[in-house]
Amino acid sequence: MRLLTAVIQTLASGKPLSEKHKDHALNGVWSKHRECYVTPGWLLIYKVEDDILVLTLTRTGTHSDLFG
């Protein structure tokens, strides 16, 4: 949980995540969301809206948990 908390705090501060988190935009039905790696096997899907930070943490888990 400590690693997830650190990622959330970085996102909430508006700072970019480090390269190791491989933060990127999603597409398709998830096109308004982003995904990052908390650890190599643990993903976080999230969304940031407008100029005011509204951080919506959508889903977390392994790639197969999230995308089948």
PDB file of N, CA and C in Angstrom:
ATOM      1  N   MET A   1       0.814  -1.203   0.000  1.00  0.00           N
ATOM      2  CA  MET A   1       0.000   0.000   0.000  1.00  0.00           C
ATOM      3  C   MET A   1       0.855   1.263   0.000  1.00  0.00           C
ATOM      4  N   ARG A   2       2.023   1.178   0.579  1.00  0.00           N
ATOM      5  CA  ARG A   2       2.895   2.347   0.645  1.00  0.00           C
ATOM      6  C   ARG A   2       3.275   2.829  -0.755  1.00  0.00           C
ATOM      7  N   LEU A   3       3.524   1.885  -1.672  1.00  0.00           N
ATOM      8  CA  LEU A   3       3.879   2.260  -3.046  1.00  0.00           C
ATOM      9  C   LEU A   3       2.706   2.921  -3.755  1.00  0.00           C
ATOM     10  N   LEU A   4       1.498   2.397  -3.549  1.00  0.00           N
ATOM     11  CA  LEU A   4       0.299   2.997  -4.141  1.00  0.00           C
ATOM     12  C   LEU A   4       0.086   4.397  -3.585  1.00  0.00           C
ATOM     13  N   THR A   5       0.252   4.563  -2.292  1.00  0.00           N
ATOM     14  CA  THR A   5       0.097   5.874  -1.663  1.00  0.00           C
ATOM     15  C   THR A   5       1.081   6.880  -2.254  1.00  0.00           C
ATOM     16  N   ALA A   6       2.309   6.458  -2.485  1.00  0.00           N
ATOM     17  CA  ALA A   6       3.316   7.358  -3.063  1.00  0.00           C
ATOM     18  C   ALA A   6       2.914   7.795  -4.472  1.00  0.00           C
ATOM     19  N   VAL A   7       2.388   6.875  -5.282  1.00  0.00           N
ATOM     20  CA  VAL A   7       1.937   7.219  -6.635  1.00  0.00           C
ATOM     21  C   VAL A   7       0.773   8.194  -6.555  1.00  0.00           C
ATOM     22  N   ILE A   8      -0.192   7.916  -5.694  1.00  0.00           N
ATOM     23  CA  ILE A   8      -1.363   8.787  -5.542  1.00  0.00           C
ATOM     24  C   ILE A   8      -0.942  10.186  -5.093  1.00  0.00           C
ATOM     25  N   GLN A   9      -0.021  10.273  -4.154  1.00  0.00           N
ATOM     26  CA  GLN A   9       0.435  11.579  -3.678  1.00  0.00           C
ATOM     27  C   GLN A   9       1.126  12.363  -4.793  1.00  0.00           C
ATOM     28  N   THR A  10       1.905  11.686  -5.622  1.00  0.00           N
ATOM     29  CA  THR A  10       2.560  12.360  -6.747  1.00  0.00           C
ATOM     30  C   THR A  10       1.521  12.873  -7.732  1.00  0.00           C
ATOM     31  N   LEU A  11       0.543  12.031  -8.079  1.00  0.00           N
ATOM     32  CA  LEU A  11      -0.516  12.450  -8.998  1.00  0.00           C
ATOM     33  C   LEU A  11      -1.312  13.617  -8.419  1.00  0.00           C
ATOM     34  N   ALA A  12      -1.645  13.537  -7.149  1.00  0.00           N
ATOM     35  CA  ALA A  12      -2.440  14.589  -6.506  1.00  0.00           C
ATOM     36  C   ALA A  12      -1.687  15.914  -6.449  1.00  0.00           C
ATOM     37  N   SER A  13      -0.362  15.852  -6.405  1.00  0.00           N
ATOM     38  CA  SER A  13       0.439  17.082  -6.358  1.00  0.00           C
ATOM     39  C   SER A  13       0.572  17.727  -7.738  1.00  0.00           C
ATOM     40  N   GLY A  14       0.161  17.010  -8.783  1.00  0.00           N
ATOM     41  CA  GLY A  14       0.277  17.536 -10.138  1.00  0.00           C
ATOM     42  C   GLY A  14       1.638  17.322 -10.767  1.00  0.00           C
ATOM     43  N   LYS A  15       2.524  16.656 -10.056  1.00  0.00           N
ATOM     44  CA  LYS A  15       3.864  16.380 -10.579  1.00  0.00           C
ATOM     45  C   LYS A  15       3.816  15.146 -11.477  1.00  0.00           C
ATOM     46  N   PRO A  16       4.711  15.081 -12.461  1.00  0.00           N
ATOM     47  CA  PRO A  16       4.749  13.883 -13.312  1.00  0.00           C
ATOM     48  C   PRO A  16       5.342  12.697 -12.560  1.00  0.00           C
ATOM     49  N   LEU A  17       4.876  11.521 -12.909  1.00  0.00           N
ATOM     50  CA  LEU A  17       5.442  10.301 -12.338  1.00  0.00           C
ATOM     51  C   LEU A  17       6.792  10.022 -12.987  1.00  0.00           C
ATOM     52  N   SER A  18       7.643   9.305 -12.293  1.00  0.00           N
ATOM     53  CA  SER A  18       8.944   8.951 -12.870  1.00  0.00           C
ATOM     54  C   SER A  18       8.747   7.949 -14.011  1.00  0.00           C
ATOM     55  N   GLU A  19       9.750   7.836 -14.855  1.00  0.00           N
ATOM     56  CA  GLU A  19       9.706   6.952 -16.026  1.00  0.00           C
ATOM     57  C   GLU A  19       9.345   5.516 -15.657  1.00  0.00           C
ATOM     58  N   LYS A  20       9.781   5.052 -14.492  1.00  0.00           N
ATOM     59  CA  LYS A  20       9.543   3.655 -14.115  1.00  0.00           C
ATOM     60  C   LYS A  20       8.055   3.326 -14.010  1.00  0.00           C
ATOM     61  N   HIS A  21       7.211   4.339 -13.860  1.00  0.00           N
ATOM     62  CA  HIS A  21       5.769   4.106 -13.741  1.00  0.00           C
ATOM     63  C   HIS A  21       5.072   3.986 -15.094  1.00  0.00           C
ATOM     64  N   LYS A  22       5.771   4.301 -16.184  1.00  0.00           N
ATOM     65  CA  LYS A  22       5.250   4.139 -17.552  1.00  0.00           C
ATOM     66  C   LYS A  22       3.843   4.722 -17.710  1.00  0.00           C
ATOM     67  N   ASP A  23       3.656   5.909 -17.205  1.00  0.00           N
ATOM     68  CA  ASP A  23       2.364   6.599 -17.267  1.00  0.00           C
ATOM     69  C   ASP A  23       1.990   6.884 -18.716  1.00  0.00           C
ATOM     70  N   HIS A  24       0.767   6.532 -19.106  1.00  0.00           N
ATOM     71  CA  HIS A  24       0.340   6.774 -20.483  1.00  0.00           C
ATOM     72  C   HIS A  24      -1.179   6.836 -20.586  1.00  0.00           C
ATOM     73  N   ALA A  25      -1.629   7.493 -21.656  1.00  0.00           N
ATOM     74  CA  ALA A  25      -3.063   7.600 -21.929  1.00  0.00           C
ATOM     75  C   ALA A  25      -3.575   6.275 -22.478  1.00  0.00           C
ATOM     76  N   LEU A  26      -4.818   5.965 -22.142  1.00  0.00           N
ATOM     77  CA  LEU A  26      -5.478   4.779 -22.678  1.00  0.00           C
ATOM     78  C   LEU A  26      -6.358   5.184 -23.853  1.00  0.00           C
ATOM     79  N   ASN A  27      -6.865   4.204 -24.573  1.00  0.00           N
ATOM     80  CA  ASN A  27      -7.756   4.511 -25.692  1.00  0.00           C
ATOM     81  C   ASN A  27      -8.977   3.599 -25.652  1.00  0.00           C
ATOM     82  N   GLY A  28      -9.820   3.718 -26.653  1.00  0.00           N
ATOM     83  CA  GLY A  28     -11.054   2.937 -26.681  1.00  0.00           C
ATOM     84  C   GLY A  28     -12.012   3.404 -25.602  1.00  0.00           C
ATOM     85  N   VAL A  29     -12.660   2.462 -24.924  1.00  0.00           N
ATOM     86  CA  VAL A  29     -13.630   2.826 -23.880  1.00  0.00           C
ATOM     87  C   VAL A  29     -12.965   3.526 -22.701  1.00  0.00           C
ATOM     88  N   TRP A  30     -11.657   3.409 -22.581  1.00  0.00           N
ATOM     89  CA  TRP A  30     -10.900   4.043 -21.497  1.00  0.00           C
ATOM     90  C   TRP A  30     -10.210   5.323 -21.964  1.00  0.00           C
ATOM     91  N   SER A  31     -10.644   5.902 -23.078  1.00  0.00           N
ATOM     92  CA  SER A  31      -9.917   7.014 -23.703  1.00  0.00           C
ATOM     93  C   SER A  31      -9.765   8.259 -22.839  1.00  0.00           C
ATOM     94  N   LYS A  32     -10.576   8.432 -21.833  1.00  0.00           N
ATOM     95  CA  LYS A  32     -10.442   9.608 -20.958  1.00  0.00           C
ATOM     96  C   LYS A  32      -9.607   9.296 -19.717  1.00  0.00           C
ATOM     97  N   HIS A  33      -9.003   8.135 -19.698  1.00  0.00           N
ATOM     98  CA  HIS A  33      -8.240   7.674 -18.541  1.00  0.00           C
ATOM     99  C   HIS A  33      -6.766   7.520 -18.875  1.00  0.00           C
ATOM    100  N   ARG A  34      -5.977   7.382 -17.816  1.00  0.00           N
ATOM    101  CA  ARG A  34      -4.553   7.109 -17.936  1.00  0.00           C
ATOM    102  C   ARG A  34      -4.251   5.856 -17.122  1.00  0.00           C
ATOM    103  N   GLU A  35      -3.100   5.262 -17.409  1.00  0.00           N
ATOM    104  CA  GLU A  35      -2.673   4.068 -16.690  1.00  0.00           C
ATOM    105  C   GLU A  35      -1.216   4.240 -16.307  1.00  0.00           C
ATOM    106  N   CYS A  36      -0.877   3.769 -15.132  1.00  0.00           N
ATOM    107  CA  CYS A  36       0.521   3.759 -14.719  1.00  0.00           C
ATOM    108  C   CYS A  36       0.790   2.484 -13.934  1.00  0.00           C
ATOM    109  N   TYR A  37       2.066   2.165 -13.833  1.00  0.00           N
ATOM    110  CA  TYR A  37       2.482   0.990 -13.075  1.00  0.00           C
ATOM    111  C   TYR A  37       2.892   1.435 -11.673  1.00  0.00           C
ATOM    112  N   VAL A  38       2.255   0.853 -10.674  1.00  0.00           N
ATOM    113  CA  VAL A  38       2.680   1.068  -9.290  1.00  0.00           C
ATOM    114  C   VAL A  38       3.954   0.249  -9.076  1.00  0.00           C
ATOM    115  N   THR A  39       3.915  -1.001  -9.516  1.00  0.00           N
ATOM    116  CA  THR A  39       5.068  -1.901  -9.603  1.00  0.00           C
ATOM    117  C   THR A  39       4.950  -2.598 -10.955  1.00  0.00           C
ATOM    118  N   PRO A  40       5.953  -3.359 -11.392  1.00  0.00           N
ATOM    119  CA  PRO A  40       5.862  -3.979 -12.716  1.00  0.00           C
ATOM    120  C   PRO A  40       4.601  -4.822 -12.960  1.00  0.00           C
ATOM    121  N   GLY A  41       4.020  -5.435 -11.951  1.00  0.00           N
ATOM    122  CA  GLY A  41       2.817  -6.237 -12.150  1.00  0.00           C
ATOM    123  C   GLY A  41       1.548  -5.621 -11.601  1.00  0.00           C
ATOM    124  N   TRP A  42       1.604  -4.375 -11.150  1.00  0.00           N
ATOM    125  CA  TRP A  42       0.467  -3.739 -10.477  1.00  0.00           C
ATOM    126  C   TRP A  42       0.156  -2.419 -11.161  1.00  0.00           C
ATOM    127  N   LEU A  43      -1.024  -2.340 -11.773  1.00  0.00           N
ATOM    128  CA  LEU A  43      -1.428  -1.166 -12.543  1.00  0.00           C
ATOM    129  C   LEU A  43      -2.444  -0.323 -11.795  1.00  0.00           C
ATOM    130  N   LEU A  44      -2.471   0.953 -12.133  1.00  0.00           N
ATOM    131  CA  LEU A  44      -3.475   1.880 -11.618  1.00  0.00           C
ATOM    132  C   LEU A  44      -4.067   2.621 -12.804  1.00  0.00           C
ATOM    133  N   ILE A  45      -5.390   2.582 -12.941  1.00  0.00           N
ATOM    134  CA  ILE A  45      -6.087   3.370 -13.954  1.00  0.00           C
ATOM    135  C   ILE A  45      -6.675   4.576 -13.241  1.00  0.00           C
ATOM    136  N   TYR A  46      -6.453   5.758 -13.816  1.00  0.00           N
ATOM    137  CA  TYR A  46      -6.930   6.977 -13.170  1.00  0.00           C
ATOM    138  C   TYR A  46      -7.329   8.002 -14.216  1.00  0.00           C
ATOM    139  N   LYS A  47      -7.969   9.063 -13.761  1.00  0.00           N
ATOM    140  CA  LYS A  47      -8.421  10.132 -14.655  1.00  0.00           C
ATOM    141  C   LYS A  47      -8.212  11.468 -13.965  1.00  0.00           C
ATOM    142  N   VAL A  48      -7.698  12.441 -14.708  1.00  0.00           N
ATOM    143  CA  VAL A  48      -7.555  13.816 -14.233  1.00  0.00           C
ATOM    144  C   VAL A  48      -8.448  14.677 -15.110  1.00  0.00           C
ATOM    145  N   GLU A  49      -9.277  15.518 -14.497  1.00  0.00           N
ATOM    146  CA  GLU A  49     -10.250  16.305 -15.248  1.00  0.00           C
ATOM    147  C   GLU A  49      -9.970  17.798 -15.183  1.00  0.00           C
ATOM    148  N   ASP A  50     -10.054  18.462 -16.344  1.00  0.00           N
ATOM    149  CA  ASP A  50     -10.024  19.915 -16.489  1.00  0.00           C
ATOM    150  C   ASP A  50      -8.790  20.556 -15.874  1.00  0.00           C
ATOM    151  N   ASP A  51      -8.854  21.857 -15.648  1.00  0.00           N
ATOM    152  CA  ASP A  51      -7.735  22.596 -15.075  1.00  0.00           C
ATOM    153  C   ASP A  51      -7.648  22.416 -13.568  1.00  0.00           C
ATOM    154  N   ILE A  52      -8.739  22.033 -12.969  1.00  0.00           N
ATOM    155  CA  ILE A  52      -8.760  21.766 -11.529  1.00  0.00           C
ATOM    156  C   ILE A  52      -8.534  20.276 -11.361  1.00  0.00           C
ATOM    157  N   LEU A  53      -7.623  19.916 -10.511  1.00  0.00           N
ATOM    158  CA  LEU A  53      -7.309  18.509 -10.332  1.00  0.00           C
ATOM    159  C   LEU A  53      -8.459  17.792  -9.646  1.00  0.00           C
ATOM    160  N   VAL A  54      -9.089  16.915 -10.389  1.00  0.00           N
ATOM    161  CA  VAL A  54     -10.061  15.978  -9.831  1.00  0.00           C
ATOM    162  C   VAL A  54      -9.495  14.615 -10.181  1.00  0.00           C
ATOM    163  N   LEU A  55      -8.835  14.019  -9.251  1.00  0.00           N
ATOM    164  CA  LEU A  55      -8.159  12.753  -9.488  1.00  0.00           C
ATOM    165  C   LEU A  55      -9.126  11.623  -9.168  1.00  0.00           C
ATOM    166  N   THR A  56      -9.544  10.902 -10.194  1.00  0.00           N
ATOM    167  CA  THR A  56     -10.455   9.776 -10.017  1.00  0.00           C
ATOM    168  C   THR A  56      -9.656   8.495 -10.173  1.00  0.00           C
ATOM    169  N   LEU A  57      -9.461   7.792  -9.081  1.00  0.00           N
ATOM    170  CA  LEU A  57      -8.758   6.513  -9.129  1.00  0.00           C
ATOM    171  C   LEU A  57      -9.795   5.462  -9.505  1.00  0.00           C
ATOM    172  N   THR A  58      -9.658   4.889 -10.683  1.00  0.00           N
ATOM    173  CA  THR A  58     -10.705   4.061 -11.254  1.00  0.00           C
ATOM    174  C   THR A  58     -10.560   2.586 -10.917  1.00  0.00           C
ATOM    175  N   ARG A  59      -9.413   2.008 -11.218  1.00  0.00           N
ATOM    176  CA  ARG A  59      -9.205   0.586 -10.966  1.00  0.00           C
ATOM    177  C   ARG A  59      -7.734   0.340 -10.671  1.00  0.00           C
ATOM    178  N   THR A  60      -7.465  -0.745  -9.944  1.00  0.00           N
ATOM    179  CA  THR A  60      -6.093  -1.160  -9.705  1.00  0.00           C
ATOM    180  C   THR A  60      -6.040  -2.682  -9.693  1.00  0.00           C
ATOM    181  N   GLY A  61      -4.931  -3.230 -10.125  1.00  0.00           N
ATOM    182  CA  GLY A  61      -4.749  -4.676 -10.162  1.00  0.00           C
ATOM    183  C   GLY A  61      -3.723  -5.051 -11.214  1.00  0.00           C
ATOM    184  N   THR A  62      -3.618  -6.347 -11.502  1.00  0.00           N
ATOM    185  CA  THR A  62      -2.707  -6.793 -12.549  1.00  0.00           C
ATOM    186  C   THR A  62      -3.339  -6.524 -13.907  1.00  0.00           C
ATOM    187  N   HIS A  63      -2.553  -6.632 -14.960  1.00  0.00           N
ATOM    188  CA  HIS A  63      -3.071  -6.397 -16.312  1.00  0.00           C
ATOM    189  C   HIS A  63      -4.226  -7.346 -16.608  1.00  0.00           C
ATOM    190  N   SER A  64      -4.098  -8.614 -16.237  1.00  0.00           N
ATOM    191  CA  SER A  64      -5.181  -9.569 -16.505  1.00  0.00           C
ATOM    192  C   SER A  64      -6.409  -9.288 -15.647  1.00  0.00           C
ATOM    193  N   ASP A  65      -6.224  -8.773 -14.431  1.00  0.00           N
ATOM    194  CA  ASP A  65      -7.372  -8.373 -13.597  1.00  0.00           C
ATOM    195  C   ASP A  65      -8.167  -7.266 -14.280  1.00  0.00           C
ATOM    196  N   LEU A  66      -7.464  -6.319 -14.872  1.00  0.00           N
ATOM    197  CA  LEU A  66      -8.105  -5.130 -15.421  1.00  0.00           C
ATOM    198  C   LEU A  66      -8.628  -5.311 -16.835  1.00  0.00           C
ATOM    199  N   PHE A  67      -7.905  -6.071 -17.647  1.00  0.00           N
ATOM    200  CA  PHE A  67      -8.261  -6.156 -19.059  1.00  0.00           C
ATOM    201  C   PHE A  67      -8.568  -7.574 -19.528  1.00  0.00           C
ATOM    202  N   GLY A  68      -8.664  -8.515 -18.598  1.00  0.00           N
ATOM    203  CA  GLY A  68      -9.070  -9.877 -18.921  1.00  0.00           C
ATOM    204  C   GLY A  68      -7.999 -10.700 -19.492  1.00  0.00           C
TER     205      GLY A  68
END
